[in-house]
Coordinates of C-alpha atoms in Angstrom, one line a residue:
Chain A
M1 CA 0.5 -17.5 -7.3
T2 CA 1.0 -16.0 -3.9
I3 CA 3.9 -16.3 -1.5
S4 CA 3.0 -18.4 1.6
L5 CA 4.3 -17.7 5.0
R6 CA 6.2 -21.0 4.8
K7 CA 8.0 -19.8 1.6
A8 CA 8.7 -16.4 3.2
R9 CA 10.3 -18.1 6.2
T10 CA 12.5 -20.2 3.9
I11 CA 13.7 -17.2 2.0
I12 CA 14.6 -15.4 5.2
R13 CA 16.3 -18.4 6.7
K14 CA 18.4 -19.2 3.7
T15 CA 19.3 -15.5 3.2
L16 CA 20.6 -15.4 6.8
E17 CA 22.5 -18.7 6.4
K18 CA 24.2 -17.3 3.3
G19 CA 25.1 -14.1 5.2
R20 CA 26.7 -16.2 7.9
G21 CA 28.5 -18.2 5.3
M22 CA 29.9 -15.0 3.7
E23 CA 30.7 -13.6 7.1
L24 CA 28.6 -10.5 6.5
K25 CA 27.4 -8.1 9.1
P26 CA 24.1 -8.9 10.8
L27 CA 21.3 -8.9 8.2
S28 CA 17.7 -7.9 8.2
V29 CA 15.3 -9.5 5.6
V30 CA 11.7 -8.6 4.7
V31 CA 9.4 -10.5 2.3
L32 CA 6.5 -8.5 0.8
D33 CA 3.5 -9.7 -1.2
A34 CA 2.4 -8.5 -4.6
G35 CA 0.8 -5.5 -3.1
G36 CA 3.8 -4.4 -1.1
H37 CA 2.5 -5.6 2.2
V38 CA 4.7 -7.4 4.8
I39 CA 4.5 -11.2 5.1
A40 CA 7.5 -11.7 7.3
F41 CA 10.6 -9.9 8.6
E42 CA 13.6 -10.8 10.7
R43 CA 16.5 -8.7 12.1
E44 CA 19.6 -10.5 13.3
D45 CA 21.0 -9.8 16.7
G46 CA 23.5 -6.9 16.5
A47 CA 21.9 -5.2 13.6
A48 CA 21.0 -1.5 14.0
P49 CA 17.4 -0.8 15.2
G50 CA 16.3 1.0 12.1
R51 CA 16.9 -1.9 9.7
F52 CA 13.2 -2.7 9.2
A53 CA 12.6 0.5 7.3
I54 CA 15.6 0.1 5.0
A55 CA 14.7 -3.5 4.2
Q56 CA 11.1 -2.6 3.6
G57 CA 12.1 0.4 1.5
K58 CA 14.2 -1.7 -0.8
A59 CA 11.5 -4.3 -1.3
Y60 CA 8.6 -1.8 -1.4
G61 CA 10.1 0.3 -4.2
S62 CA 10.8 -2.9 -6.2
V63 CA 7.3 -4.2 -6.1
M64 CA 5.5 -0.8 -6.5
L65 CA 7.6 0.1 -9.6
G66 CA 8.1 -3.4 -10.9
M67 CA 11.8 -2.6 -10.9
A68 CA 14.5 -4.4 -8.8
G69 CA 17.1 -2.5 -6.7
T70 CA 19.9 -2.6 -9.3
A71 CA 17.6 -1.0 -12.0
Q72 CA 16.4 1.5 -9.5
M73 CA 20.0 2.5 -8.7
Q74 CA 20.8 2.9 -12.3
R75 CA 17.8 5.2 -12.8
A76 CA 18.7 7.1 -9.6
E77 CA 22.3 7.6 -10.9
A78 CA 21.1 8.8 -14.3
Q79 CA 18.2 10.9 -13.1
A80 CA 18.4 11.5 -9.3
Y81 CA 15.5 13.9 -9.1
F82 CA 13.2 11.3 -10.7
M83 CA 13.9 8.7 -8.0
A84 CA 13.6 11.4 -5.4
A85 CA 10.2 12.3 -6.8
V86 CA 9.1 8.7 -6.9
N87 CA 10.1 8.4 -3.3
G88 CA 7.8 11.3 -2.6
V89 CA 4.7 9.8 -4.2
Y90 CA 5.3 6.6 -2.3
G91 CA 5.5 8.4 1.1
G92 CA 9.2 8.1 1.5
Q93 CA 9.3 4.4 1.4
V94 CA 11.7 3.7 -1.5
V95 CA 15.4 2.8 -1.1
P96 CA 16.7 2.5 -4.6
V97 CA 19.8 0.3 -4.2
P98 CA 20.7 -3.4 -4.6
G99 CA 19.1 -5.6 -2.0
G100 CA 15.6 -5.1 -3.4
I101 CA 14.8 -8.3 -5.2
L102 CA 11.7 -8.9 -7.3
L103 CA 10.0 -12.3 -7.0
R104 CA 8.4 -13.6 -10.2
D105 CA 6.2 -16.6 -11.0
R106 CA 6.9 -18.9 -14.0
K107 CA 5.0 -16.5 -16.4
G108 CA 7.1 -13.6 -15.2
A109 CA 4.4 -11.8 -13.2
V110 CA 5.7 -10.1 -10.0
I111 CA 4.4 -12.0 -7.0
G112 CA 6.3 -10.0 -4.3
A113 CA 9.7 -8.7 -3.3
V114 CA 12.5 -9.3 -0.8
G115 CA 14.5 -6.6 0.9
V116 CA 17.9 -7.3 2.4
T117 CA 20.1 -4.8 4.4
G118 CA 23.0 -4.9 6.7
D119 CA 26.2 -5.3 4.7
T120 CA 27.1 -3.6 1.4
S121 CA 24.2 -3.3 -1.0
D122 CA 25.9 -5.8 -3.4
N123 CA 26.4 -8.4 -0.6
D124 CA 22.9 -7.9 0.6
A125 CA 21.7 -8.7 -2.9
V126 CA 23.9 -11.8 -3.2
A127 CA 22.6 -13.2 0.1
G128 CA 19.0 -12.4 -0.8
M129 CA 19.3 -14.1 -4.2
T130 CA 20.6 -17.2 -2.5
G131 CA 17.6 -17.1 -0.2
V132 CA 15.1 -16.7 -3.1
E133 CA 16.7 -19.5 -5.1
G134 CA 16.9 -21.7 -2.0
A135 CA 13.1 -21.4 -1.7
G136 CA 12.7 -22.5 -5.3
L137 CA 11.6 -19.1 -6.6
T138 CA 12.9 -16.8 -9.4
G139 CA 14.4 -13.6 -8.3
E140 CA 15.6 -10.4 -10.1
A141 CA 18.1 -8.3 -8.2
Chain B
M1 CA 18.5 -7.8 28.8
T2 CA 17.5 -7.7 25.2
I3 CA 15.2 -10.0 23.2
S4 CA 17.2 -12.1 20.8
L5 CA 15.9 -13.0 17.3
R6 CA 15.7 -16.6 18.6
K7 CA 13.4 -15.5 21.5
A8 CA 11.3 -13.4 19.1
R9 CA 10.9 -16.4 16.8
T10 CA 9.8 -18.6 19.7
I11 CA 7.2 -16.0 20.8
I12 CA 5.8 -15.8 17.3
R13 CA 5.7 -19.6 16.8
K14 CA 4.0 -20.3 20.1
T15 CA 1.5 -17.5 19.5
L16 CA 0.6 -18.9 16.2
E17 CA 0.3 -22.4 17.6
K18 CA -2.0 -21.2 20.3
G19 CA -4.1 -19.4 17.7
R20 CA -4.4 -22.7 15.7
G21 CA -5.3 -24.5 18.9
M22 CA -8.0 -22.0 19.7
E23 CA -9.2 -22.1 16.1
L24 CA -8.8 -18.3 15.7
K25 CA -8.7 -16.5 12.4
P26 CA -5.3 -16.2 10.8
L27 CA -3.0 -14.2 13.1
S28 CA -0.2 -11.7 12.6
V29 CA 2.5 -11.2 15.3
V30 CA 5.2 -8.6 15.7
V31 CA 8.0 -8.5 18.3
L32 CA 9.5 -5.1 19.0
D33 CA 12.6 -4.2 21.0
A34 CA 12.9 -1.8 23.9
G35 CA 13.1 1.1 21.5
G36 CA 9.9 0.1 19.6
H37 CA 11.8 -1.2 16.6
V38 CA 10.8 -4.4 14.8
I39 CA 12.8 -7.6 15.5
A40 CA 10.5 -10.0 13.7
F41 CA 7.1 -10.3 12.2
E42 CA 4.9 -13.0 10.6
R43 CA 1.5 -12.9 8.9
E44 CA -0.4 -16.1 8.5
D45 CA -1.8 -17.1 5.1
G46 CA -5.3 -15.8 4.7
A47 CA -4.8 -12.7 6.9
A48 CA -5.8 -9.3 5.4
P49 CA -2.8 -7.5 3.8
G50 CA -2.8 -4.6 6.2
R51 CA -2.2 -6.6 9.4
F52 CA 1.5 -5.5 9.9
A53 CA 0.4 -2.0 10.7
I54 CA -2.2 -3.1 13.2
A55 CA 0.2 -5.5 15.0
Q56 CA 2.9 -2.9 15.0
G57 CA 0.5 -0.2 16.3
K58 CA -0.5 -2.4 19.2
A59 CA 3.1 -3.2 20.2
Y60 CA 4.5 0.3 19.4
G61 CA 2.0 2.1 21.7
S62 CA 2.7 -0.4 24.4
V63 CA 6.4 0.1 24.4
M64 CA 6.4 3.9 23.8
L65 CA 3.9 4.5 26.6
G66 CA 5.1 1.6 28.9
M67 CA 1.4 0.7 29.0
A68 CA 0.0 -2.6 27.6
G69 CA -3.1 -2.8 25.4
T70 CA -5.7 -3.4 28.1
A71 CA -4.6 -0.3 30.0
Q72 CA -4.5 1.8 26.8
M73 CA -8.0 0.7 26.0
Q74 CA -9.2 1.7 29.5
R75 CA -7.6 5.1 29.0
A76 CA -9.1 5.4 25.5
E77 CA -12.6 4.6 26.9
A78 CA -12.2 7.1 29.7
Q79 CA -10.5 9.9 27.7
A80 CA -10.7 9.2 23.9
Y81 CA -9.2 12.5 23.0
F82 CA -6.1 11.8 25.0
M83 CA -5.3 8.5 23.2
A84 CA -6.1 10.3 19.9
A85 CA -3.6 13.0 20.8
V86 CA -1.0 10.3 21.8
N87 CA -1.6 8.7 18.4
G88 CA -0.8 12.1 16.8
V89 CA 2.5 12.6 18.6
Y90 CA 3.6 9.1 17.7
G91 CA 2.8 9.6 14.0
G92 CA -0.4 7.6 14.0
Q93 CA 1.3 4.4 15.1
V94 CA -0.8 3.6 18.2
V95 CA -3.6 1.0 18.3
P96 CA -4.9 1.1 21.9
V97 CA -6.6 -2.3 22.4
P98 CA -5.7 -5.7 23.8
G99 CA -3.2 -7.6 21.8
G100 CA -0.4 -5.2 22.7
I101 CA 1.7 -7.0 25.3
L102 CA 4.6 -5.5 27.3
L103 CA 7.7 -7.7 27.8
R104 CA 9.5 -7.2 31.1
D105 CA 12.7 -8.6 32.5
R106 CA 12.9 -10.0 36.1
K107 CA 13.4 -6.6 37.6
G108 CA 10.3 -5.3 35.8
A109 CA 12.0 -3.2 33.2
V110 CA 10.4 -3.1 29.8
I111 CA 12.5 -4.9 27.2
G112 CA 10.1 -4.8 24.3
A113 CA 6.5 -5.6 23.2
V114 CA 4.5 -8.0 21.2
G115 CA 1.6 -7.1 19.0
V116 CA -1.0 -9.7 17.9
T117 CA -4.0 -9.1 15.6
G118 CA -6.4 -11.1 13.5
D119 CA -9.2 -12.3 15.8
T120 CA -11.0 -10.4 18.6
S121 CA -8.7 -8.2 20.6
D122 CA -9.2 -10.4 23.6
N123 CA -8.3 -13.6 21.8
D124 CA -5.3 -11.9 20.2
A125 CA -4.1 -11.1 23.7
V126 CA -4.6 -14.7 25.0
A127 CA -2.7 -16.1 22.1
G128 CA 0.1 -13.6 22.5
M129 CA 0.4 -14.2 26.3
T130 CA 0.8 -17.9 25.6
G131 CA 3.6 -17.1 23.1
V132 CA 5.4 -14.8 25.6
E133 CA 5.2 -17.4 28.4
G134 CA 6.2 -20.2 26.1
A135 CA 9.4 -18.2 25.4
G136 CA 10.1 -18.0 29.1
L137 CA 9.3 -14.3 29.4
T138 CA 7.0 -12.2 31.5
G139 CA 4.2 -10.4 29.7
E140 CA 1.7 -7.8 30.6
A141 CA -1.4 -7.7 28.4
Chain C
M1 CA -7.7 -14.6 -9.4
T2 CA -7.1 -10.9 -10.1
I3 CA -9.5 -8.2 -11.3
S4 CA -8.8 -7.2 -14.9
L5 CA -9.1 -3.7 -16.1
R6 CA -12.1 -4.9 -18.2
K7 CA -13.8 -6.2 -15.1
A8 CA -13.1 -3.0 -13.3
R9 CA -14.6 -0.9 -16.1
T10 CA -17.8 -3.1 -16.0
I11 CA -18.1 -2.6 -12.2
I12 CA -17.8 1.1 -12.6
R13 CA -20.2 1.4 -15.6
K14 CA -22.9 -0.7 -14.0
T15 CA -22.6 1.1 -10.7
L16 CA -23.0 4.5 -12.5
E17 CA -26.0 3.1 -14.5
K18 CA -27.6 2.0 -11.2
G19 CA -27.0 5.4 -9.7
R20 CA -28.8 7.0 -12.7
G21 CA -31.6 4.6 -12.4
M22 CA -32.0 5.4 -8.7
E23 CA -31.7 9.1 -9.5
L24 CA -28.8 9.4 -7.0
K25 CA -26.5 12.4 -6.9
P26 CA -23.4 12.1 -9.1
L27 CA -21.3 9.1 -8.0
S28 CA -17.6 8.4 -7.9
V29 CA -16.4 4.8 -8.1
V30 CA -12.9 3.2 -7.5
V31 CA -11.8 -0.3 -8.0
L32 CA -8.7 -1.5 -6.0
D33 CA -6.7 -4.7 -6.4
A34 CA -6.0 -7.2 -3.6
G35 CA -3.1 -5.0 -2.3
G36 CA -5.2 -1.9 -2.1
H37 CA -3.9 -0.3 -5.3
V38 CA -6.0 1.6 -7.8
I39 CA -7.0 -0.2 -11.0
A40 CA -9.7 2.3 -12.2
F41 CA -11.6 5.3 -11.1
E42 CA -14.3 7.5 -12.5
R43 CA -16.0 10.6 -11.1
E44 CA -19.3 11.7 -12.7
D45 CA -19.8 15.3 -13.8
G46 CA -21.2 17.5 -11.0
A47 CA -19.5 15.5 -8.2
A48 CA -17.4 17.4 -5.7
P49 CA -13.7 17.5 -6.5
G50 CA -12.5 15.6 -3.5
R51 CA -14.5 12.4 -4.2
F52 CA -11.5 10.3 -5.2
A53 CA -10.1 10.3 -1.7
I54 CA -13.5 9.3 -0.2
A55 CA -14.0 6.5 -2.6
Q56 CA -10.5 5.3 -2.2
G57 CA -10.8 5.5 1.6
K58 CA -13.9 3.3 1.6
A59 CA -12.3 0.7 -0.6
Y60 CA -8.8 0.9 1.0
G61 CA -9.9 0.3 4.5
S62 CA -12.0 -2.6 3.3
V63 CA -9.2 -4.4 1.6
M64 CA -6.5 -3.7 4.2
L65 CA -8.7 -4.9 7.1
G66 CA -10.5 -7.6 5.2
M67 CA -13.7 -5.9 6.5
A68 CA -16.4 -4.2 4.3
G69 CA -17.8 -0.8 5.0
T70 CA -20.9 -1.9 7.0
A71 CA -18.7 -4.0 9.4
Q72 CA -16.3 -1.1 9.7
M73 CA -19.1 1.3 10.6
Q74 CA -20.4 -1.1 13.3
R75 CA -16.9 -1.3 14.8
A76 CA -16.6 2.5 14.6
E77 CA -19.9 3.0 16.4
A78 CA -19.0 0.5 19.1
Q79 CA -15.4 1.6 19.5
A80 CA -14.7 4.9 17.8
Y81 CA -11.2 5.3 19.1
F82 CA -10.2 1.9 17.5
M83 CA -11.2 2.9 14.0
A84 CA -9.6 6.3 14.6
A85 CA -6.4 4.5 15.5
V86 CA -6.7 2.1 12.5
N87 CA -7.0 5.2 10.3
G88 CA -3.8 6.5 11.8
V89 CA -1.8 3.4 11.0
Y90 CA -3.0 3.4 7.4
G91 CA -2.0 7.0 6.9
G92 CA -5.5 8.5 7.2
Q93 CA -6.8 6.5 4.2
V94 CA -9.8 4.8 5.9
V95 CA -13.4 5.9 5.6
P96 CA -15.4 3.4 7.7
V97 CA -18.9 3.6 6.2
P98 CA -21.1 1.7 3.7
G99 CA -19.9 2.1 0.1
G100 CA -16.8 0.1 0.7
I101 CA -17.4 -3.3 -0.8
L102 CA -15.1 -6.4 -0.6
L103 CA -14.6 -8.5 -3.7
R104 CA -14.2 -12.2 -3.1
D105 CA -13.3 -15.1 -5.4
R106 CA -15.3 -18.4 -5.3
K107 CA -13.2 -19.7 -2.4
G108 CA -13.9 -16.5 -0.4
A109 CA -10.4 -14.9 -0.7
V110 CA -10.4 -11.1 -1.0
I111 CA -9.4 -10.1 -4.5
G112 CA -10.0 -6.4 -4.2
A113 CA -12.5 -3.8 -3.2
V114 CA -14.8 -1.2 -4.6
G115 CA -15.5 2.2 -3.1
V116 CA -18.6 4.3 -4.0
T117 CA -19.4 7.8 -2.8
G118 CA -21.7 10.6 -3.7
D119 CA -25.1 9.9 -2.3
T120 CA -26.1 8.5 1.1
S121 CA -23.7 5.7 2.3
D122 CA -26.5 3.2 2.0
N123 CA -27.4 4.2 -1.5
D124 CA -23.7 4.2 -2.5
A125 CA -23.5 0.6 -1.3
V126 CA -26.6 -0.5 -3.2
A127 CA -25.3 1.0 -6.4
G128 CA -21.9 -0.6 -5.9
M129 CA -23.3 -4.0 -5.2
T130 CA -25.3 -3.8 -8.4
G131 CA -22.1 -3.0 -10.2
V132 CA -20.2 -5.8 -8.6
E133 CA -22.9 -8.4 -9.4
G134 CA -23.3 -7.0 -12.9
A135 CA -19.7 -7.9 -13.5
G136 CA -20.3 -11.5 -12.3
L137 CA -18.4 -11.0 -9.0
T138 CA -19.3 -11.7 -5.4
G139 CA -19.4 -8.6 -3.2
E140 CA -19.7 -8.0 0.5
A141 CA -21.0 -4.5 1.5
Chain D
M1 CA -14.6 25.0 -19.9
T2 CA -14.3 21.9 -17.8
I3 CA -13.3 18.3 -18.8
S4 CA -16.3 16.0 -18.8
L5 CA -16.1 12.4 -17.7
R6 CA -16.9 11.5 -21.3
K7 CA -13.9 13.5 -22.5
A8 CA -11.7 12.0 -19.9
R9 CA -12.7 8.5 -20.9
T10 CA -11.9 9.3 -24.5
I11 CA -8.4 10.6 -23.6
I12 CA -7.7 7.4 -21.6
R13 CA -9.0 5.1 -24.3
K14 CA -7.1 6.7 -27.1
T15 CA -3.9 6.9 -25.0
L16 CA -4.1 3.2 -24.3
E17 CA -4.9 2.4 -28.0
K18 CA -1.8 4.4 -29.0
G19 CA 0.3 2.5 -26.5
R20 CA -0.9 -0.8 -27.9
G21 CA -0.1 0.5 -31.4
M22 CA 3.4 1.5 -30.4
E23 CA 3.8 -1.9 -28.5
L24 CA 4.6 0.0 -25.3
K25 CA 4.6 -1.7 -21.8
P26 CA 1.3 -1.6 -20.0
L27 CA 0.3 2.0 -19.4
S28 CA -1.6 3.8 -16.7
V29 CA -3.4 7.1 -17.4
V30 CA -5.0 9.7 -15.1
V31 CA -7.0 12.8 -16.0
L32 CA -7.2 15.6 -13.5
D33 CA -9.4 18.7 -13.5
A34 CA -8.2 22.3 -13.2
G35 CA -7.9 22.0 -9.4
G36 CA -5.6 18.9 -9.7
H37 CA -8.4 16.5 -8.7
V38 CA -8.9 13.1 -10.2
I39 CA -11.7 12.7 -12.8
A40 CA -10.7 9.2 -14.2
F41 CA -7.9 6.7 -14.1
E42 CA -7.1 3.3 -15.6
R43 CA -4.2 0.9 -15.1
E44 CA -3.7 -1.7 -17.8
D45 CA -3.3 -5.4 -16.8
G46 CA 0.3 -6.2 -16.1
A47 CA 1.3 -2.8 -15.0
A48 CA 3.1 -2.5 -11.6
P49 CA 0.7 -1.8 -8.7
G50 CA 2.1 1.6 -7.8
R51 CA 1.4 3.2 -11.1
F52 CA -1.5 5.4 -9.9
A53 CA 0.8 7.5 -7.8
I54 CA 3.3 8.0 -10.6
A55 CA 0.6 9.0 -13.2
Q56 CA -1.0 11.3 -10.6
G57 CA 2.3 12.9 -9.7
K58 CA 3.1 13.7 -13.4
A59 CA -0.3 15.3 -13.9
Y60 CA -0.6 17.0 -10.5
G61 CA 2.7 18.8 -10.8
S62 CA 1.7 19.9 -14.3
V63 CA -1.6 21.5 -13.2
M64 CA -0.4 22.9 -9.9
L65 CA 2.7 24.6 -11.5
G66 CA 1.0 25.3 -14.9
M67 CA 4.1 23.6 -16.4
A68 CA 4.0 20.4 -18.4
G69 CA 6.4 17.4 -17.8
T70 CA 9.1 18.4 -20.2
A71 CA 9.4 21.9 -18.8
Q72 CA 9.5 20.5 -15.3
M73 CA 12.2 18.1 -16.3
Q74 CA 14.3 20.9 -17.7
R75 CA 13.9 22.8 -14.5
A76 CA 14.8 19.7 -12.5
E77 CA 17.9 19.2 -14.5
A78 CA 19.0 22.8 -14.1
Q79 CA 18.0 23.2 -10.5
A80 CA 17.3 19.9 -8.8
Y81 CA 16.8 21.3 -5.4
F82 CA 14.1 23.6 -6.6
M83 CA 12.0 20.8 -7.9
A84 CA 12.7 18.8 -4.7
A85 CA 11.4 21.8 -2.7
V86 CA 8.4 22.1 -5.0
N87 CA 7.7 18.4 -4.3
G88 CA 7.9 19.1 -0.6
V89 CA 5.3 21.9 -0.7
Y90 CA 2.9 19.8 -2.7
G91 CA 3.2 16.9 -0.2
G92 CA 5.4 14.7 -2.4
Q93 CA 3.0 14.6 -5.2
V94 CA 5.1 15.9 -8.1
V95 CA 7.0 13.7 -10.7
P96 CA 8.8 16.2 -13.0
V97 CA 9.3 14.2 -16.2
P98 CA 7.5 13.9 -19.6
G99 CA 4.2 12.1 -19.4
G100 CA 2.6 15.1 -17.6
I101 CA 0.5 16.9 -20.1
L102 CA -1.3 20.2 -19.6
L103 CA -4.8 20.5 -21.1
R104 CA -5.7 24.0 -22.4
D105 CA -8.9 25.5 -23.7
R106 CA -9.0 27.7 -26.9
K107 CA -7.9 30.8 -25.0
G108 CA -5.0 29.0 -23.5
A109 CA -6.3 28.6 -20.0
V110 CA -5.3 25.4 -18.2
I111 CA -8.4 23.2 -17.7
G112 CA -6.7 20.1 -16.4
A113 CA -3.8 17.6 -17.0
V114 CA -3.1 14.1 -18.1
G115 CA -0.5 11.8 -16.5
V116 CA 0.8 8.8 -18.4
T117 CA 3.3 6.2 -17.1
G118 CA 4.5 2.7 -17.9
D119 CA 7.1 3.0 -20.7
T120 CA 9.9 5.5 -21.1
S121 CA 8.9 9.0 -20.2
D122 CA 9.1 10.1 -23.8
N123 CA 6.9 7.3 -25.1
D124 CA 4.4 8.0 -22.3
A125 CA 4.2 11.6 -23.5
V126 CA 3.7 10.5 -27.2
A127 CA 0.9 8.2 -26.2
G128 CA -0.7 10.8 -24.0
M129 CA -0.6 13.5 -26.6
T130 CA -2.3 11.2 -29.1
G131 CA -5.1 10.6 -26.5
V132 CA -5.5 14.3 -25.8
E133 CA -5.7 15.2 -29.5
G134 CA -8.0 12.3 -30.2
A135 CA -10.4 13.8 -27.7
G136 CA -10.3 17.1 -29.6
L137 CA -8.3 19.0 -26.9
T138 CA -5.1 21.0 -27.0
G139 CA -2.2 19.5 -25.0
E140 CA 1.2 20.6 -24.0
A141 CA 3.7 17.9 -23.1

């Protein structure tokens, strides 16, 4: 199972809607495929210019490690040098905090990841999970 | 004048519509702001996974140099080592061929760029210009 | 459809067998998945130490661009600065010559790539295609 | 003494067998030569796509420093900035945790390294040591 552009758009739209509903700061949302490659991205007006890289880093680390943002954060807090080293091997593209959400198919296989950034990491994750579920997919934050 | 997310979405949607109308291969389209930072991106189903980097490279070179894809290509053909060097100073993020389109406001100031990739460079540029004009903006391919 | 480790081993084994049969220099063979990530690699005794990067570069460019080694070479010969720029956006990981082989499923979708290096590019491609076909897959060199 | 491809295959096969016997998560295993260059690699079905880089980082740091994963971890815990700096000088290719195993000849000279990743670092190391010993070599985890 792969994530279609249509599905990716739905994830982004519903994540941004949730952000508006929660009155979060402007959000940026990326959807990556199972190989960590960008399908779609949107940055809301008013967000800082560098948000693509943060969103991408949350999602990229998730899919490459098969570990969502919350689990990455726990590992980083227990063993900071390990996540620093992992970041090195992935070319500096890993941001190990909530807001990186794994997308799984019905058998549990990872089919991609979503990265959300703009508000607190926890709020980013809540908005993103709403987007994922609104698209009828299973997410792991 | 800045490019809103709404405008960026319109550029992408109309570029993709034009690509379908021309029966092009699956396209990928990025919209960057005046600082060369990503506002929005979409990759159509069936496109190769690495298309974000190509689209981004076409648009990034355009905005950073203030020179659209066609002009970059002419410079590359006349003086290949110069564009190779430019690519070096911009961290390898420049793809100097048509499909990189400058966005200008009414006074001619650069307000961002669009990058289109997937078919021939010339077709990419035609689809992208349709998207830009469909959003009521002035483009330079 | 994804490439199992078992399939990847078969591709490698049959590529190396063909190389022995053709009396080629020691070969190195990599199999990448649809996202450009390594599934398996082997370097024969006597091959130069840097062969992983060449094999990977042949296969990585193929899968990221959706364009096999022969087509990449033609593009590089027609427009050298374009392939140089593409190499830049992919972090220097593209080697645009024969020996990069796309793997397609029955519907034509790219499911991965093989990279072979060690002898002439053309011989590398012949050995690799034998490996791909020996594994019951469809290749494009 | 150098590690033949045949030996490398045996190390990988026996490491993966041990992983299955211990019911570990899908493993990825790399074997590097005395110069830190890849001889062979395999990633089991179901492993996350980014596992090559982690396995390679465990083994590369081991052979470049002449220090196995456990010793690297101790150094990282005592002096995190030192291992971060080491990572920098080696281009981000060092993952200083168990699962990086030095291979030594009978005189104690380093002849290569193995990197194992997929389960806990300690389990990775146990499986890898079984593979090394199963190939008749002396390992240091």
